[in-house]
mmCIF file of C-alpha atoms in Angstrom:
data_model
loop_
_atom_site.group_PDB
_atom_site.id
_atom_site.type_symbol
_atom_site.label_atom_id
_atom_site.label_comp_id
_atom_site.label_asym_id
_atom_site.label_seq_id
_atom_site.Cartn_x
_atom_site.Cartn_y
_atom_site.Cartn_z
ATOM 1 C CA GLU A 1 -6.671 -5.014 15.610
ATOM 2 C CA LEU A 2 -7.651 -4.483 12.163
ATOM 3 C CA LYS A 3 -6.791 -7.610 10.000
ATOM 4 C CA VAL A 4 -7.435 -8.027 6.284
ATOM 5 C CA GLU A 5 -7.561 -11.535 4.496
ATOM 6 C CA GLN A 6 -7.601 -12.235 0.820
ATOM 7 C CA ASN A 7 -8.460 -15.449 -0.932
ATOM 8 C CA PRO A 8 -7.406 -16.928 -3.006
ATOM 9 C CA LEU A 9 -3.805 -16.021 -2.772
ATOM 10 C CA PHE A 10 -2.911 -17.534 -6.266
ATOM 11 C CA LEU A 11 -5.458 -17.651 -9.218
ATOM 12 C CA SER A 12 -4.808 -19.295 -12.533
ATOM 13 C CA MET A 13 -7.389 -18.201 -15.055
ATOM 14 C CA GLN A 14 -7.896 -19.030 -18.497
ATOM 15 C CA GLU A 15 -8.628 -16.215 -20.881
ATOM 16 C CA GLY A 16 -12.011 -15.173 -21.513
ATOM 17 C CA LYS A 17 -13.159 -16.694 -17.999
ATOM 18 C CA ASN A 18 -14.974 -14.786 -14.726
ATOM 19 C CA TYR A 19 -13.598 -15.034 -11.437
ATOM 20 C CA THR A 20 -13.944 -13.187 -8.123
ATOM 21 C CA ILE A 21 -11.331 -12.287 -5.202
ATOM 22 C CA TYR A 22 -12.526 -11.834 -1.896
ATOM 23 C CA CYS A 23 -11.332 -9.509 0.750
ATOM 24 C CA ASN A 24 -12.601 -9.674 4.420
ATOM 25 C CA TYR A 25 -11.634 -7.258 7.255
ATOM 26 C CA SER A 26 -11.798 -7.918 10.734
ATOM 27 C CA THR A 27 -13.184 -4.341 12.325
ATOM 28 C CA THR A 28 -14.837 -1.240 11.228
ATOM 29 C CA SER A 29 -13.484 0.296 8.238
ATOM 30 C CA ASP A 30 -15.314 2.681 6.108
ATOM 31 C CA ARG A 31 -12.711 2.938 3.254
ATOM 32 C CA LEU A 32 -11.485 0.051 1.165
ATOM 33 C CA TYR A 33 -8.825 0.302 -1.359
ATOM 34 C CA TRP A 34 -7.793 -2.099 -4.283
ATOM 35 C CA TYR A 35 -4.461 -2.000 -5.843
ATOM 36 C CA ARG A 36 -2.670 -3.477 -8.450
ATOM 37 C CA GLN A 37 1.149 -4.219 -8.623
ATOM 38 C CA ASP A 38 3.336 -5.489 -11.531
ATOM 39 C CA PRO A 39 6.418 -7.451 -10.501
ATOM 40 C CA GLY A 40 9.058 -4.936 -9.245
ATOM 41 C CA LYS A 41 6.849 -2.125 -9.425
ATOM 42 C CA SER A 42 4.910 0.069 -7.100
ATOM 43 C CA LEU A 43 0.981 0.312 -6.738
ATOM 44 C CA GLU A 44 -1.098 1.269 -9.014
ATOM 45 C CA SER A 45 -4.717 2.555 -7.572
ATOM 46 C CA LEU A 46 -7.525 1.008 -9.069
ATOM 47 C CA PHE A 47 -10.606 1.700 -6.773
ATOM 48 C CA VAL A 48 -11.456 3.351 -3.445
ATOM 49 C CA LEU A 49 -14.759 2.259 -1.996
ATOM 50 C CA LEU A 50 -16.081 4.785 0.529
ATOM 51 C CA SER A 51 -19.557 3.573 1.717
ATOM 52 C CA ASN A 52 -21.741 0.476 2.132
ATOM 53 C CA GLY A 53 -23.045 -0.966 -1.224
ATOM 54 C CA ALA A 54 -20.522 0.993 -3.318
ATOM 55 C CA VAL A 55 -19.775 -0.514 -6.596
ATOM 56 C CA LYS A 56 -16.994 0.770 -9.064
ATOM 57 C CA GLN A 57 -16.328 -0.461 -12.479
ATOM 58 C CA GLU A 58 -13.310 0.024 -14.676
ATOM 59 C CA GLY A 59 -12.951 -2.292 -17.893
ATOM 60 C CA ARG A 60 -13.069 -5.747 -16.849
ATOM 61 C CA LEU A 61 -12.655 -5.138 -13.265
ATOM 62 C CA MET A 62 -15.409 -4.428 -10.903
ATOM 63 C CA ALA A 63 -15.096 -3.759 -7.023
ATOM 64 C CA SER A 64 -18.010 -3.882 -4.186
ATOM 65 C CA LEU A 65 -18.003 -3.180 -0.587
ATOM 66 C CA ASP A 66 -20.219 -4.594 1.826
ATOM 67 C CA THR A 67 -19.511 -2.809 5.393
ATOM 68 C CA LYS A 68 -22.076 -5.051 7.260
ATOM 69 C CA ALA A 69 -20.383 -8.098 6.021
ATOM 70 C CA ARG A 70 -16.812 -6.478 6.287
ATOM 71 C CA LEU A 71 -16.411 -7.987 2.634
ATOM 72 C CA SER A 72 -15.208 -6.526 -0.338
ATOM 73 C CA THR A 73 -14.864 -8.239 -3.946
ATOM 74 C CA LEU A 74 -13.170 -7.802 -6.918
ATOM 75 C CA HIS A 75 -14.785 -9.275 -10.145
ATOM 76 C CA ILE A 76 -12.748 -9.988 -13.057
ATOM 77 C CA THR A 77 -14.819 -10.344 -16.113
ATOM 78 C CA ALA A 78 -13.705 -12.126 -19.398
ATOM 79 C CA ALA A 79 -10.030 -12.172 -18.212
ATOM 80 C CA VAL A 80 -7.217 -11.181 -20.525
ATOM 81 C CA HIS A 81 -3.359 -11.707 -20.254
ATOM 82 C CA ASP A 82 -2.729 -7.906 -19.559
ATOM 83 C CA LEU A 83 -4.685 -8.361 -16.283
ATOM 84 C CA SER A 84 -2.058 -10.720 -14.704
ATOM 85 C CA ALA A 85 -0.690 -8.924 -11.743
ATOM 86 C CA THR A 86 -0.830 -9.044 -7.902
ATOM 87 C CA TYR A 87 -3.917 -7.504 -6.575
ATOM 88 C CA PHE A 88 -3.878 -6.223 -2.939
ATOM 89 C CA CYS A 89 -7.080 -4.924 -1.088
ATOM 90 C CA ALA A 90 -6.234 -2.440 1.926
ATOM 91 C CA ALA A 91 -8.645 -1.192 4.336
ATOM 92 C CA GLU A 92 -7.894 2.285 6.216
ATOM 93 C CA LEU A 93 -7.654 2.308 9.785
ATOM 94 C CA ASN A 94 -9.520 5.151 11.161
ATOM 95 C CA TYR A 95 -7.444 7.718 12.986
ATOM 96 C CA GLY A 96 -9.898 10.478 14.592
ATOM 97 C CA GLY A 97 -11.698 11.035 11.297
ATOM 98 C CA SER A 98 -8.475 12.299 9.478
ATOM 99 C CA GLN A 99 -6.243 10.329 7.046
ATOM 100 C CA GLY A 100 -5.410 6.975 8.843
ATOM 101 C CA ASN A 101 -3.161 4.260 7.671
ATOM 102 C CA LEU A 102 -3.846 1.181 5.328
ATOM 103 C CA ILE A 103 -3.551 -2.403 6.558
ATOM 104 C CA PHE A 104 -3.094 -4.476 3.468
ATOM 105 C CA GLY A 105 -4.109 -8.312 2.634
ATOM 106 C CA LYS A 106 -1.238 -10.704 1.461
ATOM 107 C CA GLY A 107 -2.239 -10.149 -2.074
ATOM 108 C CA THR A 108 -3.733 -12.373 -4.928
ATOM 109 C CA LYS A 109 -1.317 -13.248 -7.617
ATOM 110 C CA LEU A 110 -3.258 -13.562 -10.914
ATOM 111 C CA SER A 111 -1.786 -15.353 -13.904
ATOM 112 C CA VAL A 112 -4.182 -15.294 -17.082
ATOM 113 C CA LYS A 113 -3.240 -18.116 -19.440
ATOM 114 C CA PRO A 114 -4.368 -18.294 -23.129
ATOM 115 C CA ASP B 1 1.672 17.361 -12.141
ATOM 116 C CA ALA B 2 4.432 15.316 -10.719
ATOM 117 C CA GLY B 3 3.448 12.195 -8.659
ATOM 118 C CA VAL B 4 5.448 10.775 -5.803
ATOM 119 C CA THR B 5 9.168 10.509 -6.245
ATOM 120 C CA GLN B 6 11.507 8.507 -4.440
ATOM 121 C CA SER B 7 15.087 8.170 -4.163
ATOM 122 C CA PRO B 8 17.480 6.336 -4.593
ATOM 123 C CA THR B 9 15.631 3.329 -6.644
ATOM 124 C CA HIS B 10 17.865 0.780 -5.486
ATOM 125 C CA LEU B 11 20.392 0.451 -2.800
ATOM 126 C CA ILE B 12 22.708 -2.044 -1.464
ATOM 127 C CA LYS B 13 24.150 -1.959 2.291
ATOM 128 C CA THR B 14 25.920 -3.956 4.423
ATOM 129 C CA ARG B 15 24.573 -5.519 7.894
ATOM 130 C CA GLY B 16 25.099 -2.810 10.767
ATOM 131 C CA GLN B 17 25.139 0.164 8.295
ATOM 132 C CA GLN B 18 22.611 3.017 8.244
ATOM 133 C CA VAL B 19 20.587 4.027 5.433
ATOM 134 C CA THR B 20 18.377 7.133 4.463
ATOM 135 C CA LEU B 21 15.596 6.936 1.793
ATOM 136 C CA ARG B 22 13.951 10.034 0.260
ATOM 137 C CA CYS B 23 10.528 10.832 -0.896
ATOM 138 C CA SER B 24 8.905 14.057 -2.513
ATOM 139 C CA PRO B 25 5.199 14.144 -1.944
ATOM 140 C CA LYS B 26 2.716 14.849 -4.916
ATOM 141 C CA SER B 27 2.159 18.418 -5.352
ATOM 142 C CA GLY B 28 -0.688 19.627 -3.092
ATOM 143 C CA HIS B 29 -0.246 16.539 -0.507
ATOM 144 C CA ASP B 30 0.676 17.424 3.084
ATOM 145 C CA THR B 31 1.100 13.896 4.553
ATOM 146 C CA VAL B 32 3.663 11.267 4.157
ATOM 147 C CA SER B 33 3.515 7.462 4.924
ATOM 148 C CA TRP B 34 6.110 4.856 4.635
ATOM 149 C CA TYR B 35 5.431 1.077 3.878
ATOM 150 C CA GLN B 36 7.695 -1.682 3.950
ATOM 151 C CA GLN B 37 7.071 -4.612 1.302
ATOM 152 C CA ALA B 38 9.038 -7.915 1.876
ATOM 153 C CA LEU B 39 9.034 -10.106 -1.059
ATOM 154 C CA GLY B 40 5.856 -11.967 -1.575
ATOM 155 C CA GLN B 41 3.922 -9.677 0.959
ATOM 156 C CA GLY B 42 1.721 -7.057 1.440
ATOM 157 C CA PRO B 43 3.005 -3.358 2.317
ATOM 158 C CA GLN B 44 3.153 -3.204 6.030
ATOM 159 C CA PHE B 45 2.881 0.489 7.639
ATOM 160 C CA ILE B 46 5.868 2.061 9.146
ATOM 161 C CA PHE B 47 4.961 5.693 10.105
ATOM 162 C CA GLN B 48 3.263 8.632 8.990
ATOM 163 C CA TYR B 49 4.278 12.432 9.147
ATOM 164 C CA TYR B 50 2.181 15.369 9.061
ATOM 165 C CA GLU B 51 3.260 18.967 9.912
ATOM 166 C CA GLU B 52 6.906 17.788 10.325
ATOM 167 C CA GLU B 53 5.803 15.505 13.026
ATOM 168 C CA GLU B 54 5.320 11.689 13.395
ATOM 169 C CA ARG B 55 1.469 11.417 13.512
ATOM 170 C CA GLN B 56 0.960 7.380 13.629
ATOM 171 C CA ARG B 57 3.228 4.597 13.840
ATOM 172 C CA GLY B 58 3.155 0.989 12.802
ATOM 173 C CA ASN B 59 4.921 -1.883 14.710
ATOM 174 C CA PHE B 60 8.371 -1.331 13.899
ATOM 175 C CA PRO B 61 11.536 -0.939 15.989
ATOM 176 C CA ASP B 62 13.138 2.492 16.946
ATOM 177 C CA ARG B 63 15.790 1.536 14.424
ATOM 178 C CA PHE B 64 13.339 3.122 11.958
ATOM 179 C CA SER B 65 12.949 6.968 12.224
ATOM 180 C CA GLY B 66 11.635 9.596 9.963
ATOM 181 C CA HIS B 67 11.391 13.170 9.318
ATOM 182 C CA GLN B 68 9.285 15.808 7.386
ATOM 183 C CA PHE B 69 10.715 18.955 6.132
ATOM 184 C CA PRO B 70 8.742 22.039 5.771
ATOM 185 C CA ASN B 71 8.395 21.552 2.174
ATOM 186 C CA TYR B 72 6.305 18.159 2.943
ATOM 187 C CA SER B 73 9.360 15.713 1.723
ATOM 188 C CA SER B 74 10.179 13.207 3.789
ATOM 189 C CA GLU B 75 13.074 10.984 4.983
ATOM 190 C CA LEU B 76 13.209 7.412 6.302
ATOM 191 C CA ASN B 77 16.364 6.507 8.297
ATOM 192 C CA VAL B 78 16.984 2.807 9.371
ATOM 193 C CA ASN B 79 19.834 2.309 11.616
ATOM 194 C CA ALA B 80 22.023 -0.954 12.467
ATOM 195 C CA LEU B 81 20.529 -2.690 9.133
ATOM 196 C CA LEU B 82 19.458 -6.410 9.280
ATOM 197 C CA LEU B 83 19.551 -8.928 6.644
ATOM 198 C CA GLY B 84 15.576 -8.789 7.450
ATOM 199 C CA ASP B 85 15.400 -5.088 6.380
ATOM 200 C CA SER B 86 15.733 -5.915 2.799
ATOM 201 C CA ALA B 87 12.444 -4.871 0.963
ATOM 202 C CA LEU B 88 10.736 -2.668 -1.016
ATOM 203 C CA TYR B 89 10.190 0.570 0.799
ATOM 204 C CA LEU B 90 7.235 2.412 -0.603
ATOM 205 C CA CYS B 91 6.232 5.956 0.182
ATOM 206 C CA ALA B 92 2.674 7.252 -0.122
ATOM 207 C CA SER B 93 1.394 10.679 0.144
ATOM 208 C CA SER B 94 -2.109 11.975 0.869
ATOM 209 C CA LEU B 95 -4.299 14.852 2.162
ATOM 210 C CA VAL B 96 -4.661 14.557 6.041
ATOM 211 C CA PHE B 97 -8.241 15.627 6.004
ATOM 212 C CA ARG B 98 -9.077 12.517 4.003
ATOM 213 C CA GLY B 99 -11.203 11.827 0.940
ATOM 214 C CA ARG B 100 -8.590 11.683 -1.720
ATOM 215 C CA GLY B 101 -6.851 8.521 -1.180
ATOM 216 C CA TYR B 102 -3.304 7.730 -1.506
ATOM 217 C CA THR B 103 -0.355 8.140 -4.051
ATOM 218 C CA PHE B 104 2.325 5.802 -3.937
ATOM 219 C CA GLY B 105 5.758 6.198 -5.299
ATOM 220 C CA SER B 106 7.860 3.833 -7.340
ATOM 221 C CA GLY B 107 9.583 2.528 -4.092
ATOM 222 C CA THR B 108 13.385 2.054 -3.180
ATOM 223 C CA ARG B 109 14.652 -1.455 -3.265
ATOM 224 C CA LEU B 110 16.953 -1.928 -0.488
ATOM 225 C CA THR B 111 19.087 -5.116 -0.142
ATOM 226 C CA VAL B 112 21.336 -5.856 2.743
ATOM 227 C CA VAL B 113 24.087 -8.312 2.552
#
């Protein structure tokens, strides 16, 4: 059974600081997703990581994937208030080589304070 | 290019009633998945439809059922509503033969009283 664990679950940061959110998954999954969710809103896709060693960056966010360690990280550089949201990672459960379904972590609620 | 459209946006139902939620996938997508997100939790997979058939199912009771129509749109039905069914229901569309990820709709907030 594929399980996804995120930590920390809550993160309070000061503006300008750096921090990393960790996402561990329990069994083989070759596709890892990061989403952002604002309160009461849907999921906004941030990154799709498809292979071991993949690294993607968008603005102050950078995501990486280590399939051997079954670990993905979301690194936040020089945080700003606009990044305050809940961040989810999700691993895709393979389904015979075609589109599987997503197993989500519990989310990391990020609060960036001045 | 329209994204994923869900209706209604909010719904209040009484315990024991039945509810139908609707989803129109992103143009060009052929697969629709439904997720339940309880307050403060990550989304949980309910089921996935492709070619008008349920293709995969998560750990949800038979009270949860669905349908996909020839135009790829989908419905989620929940019978005999329980208080615990109160949640945000998200629809995600995709292409079955992978590679392009998922597009999520804005969700339907269901409150059972």
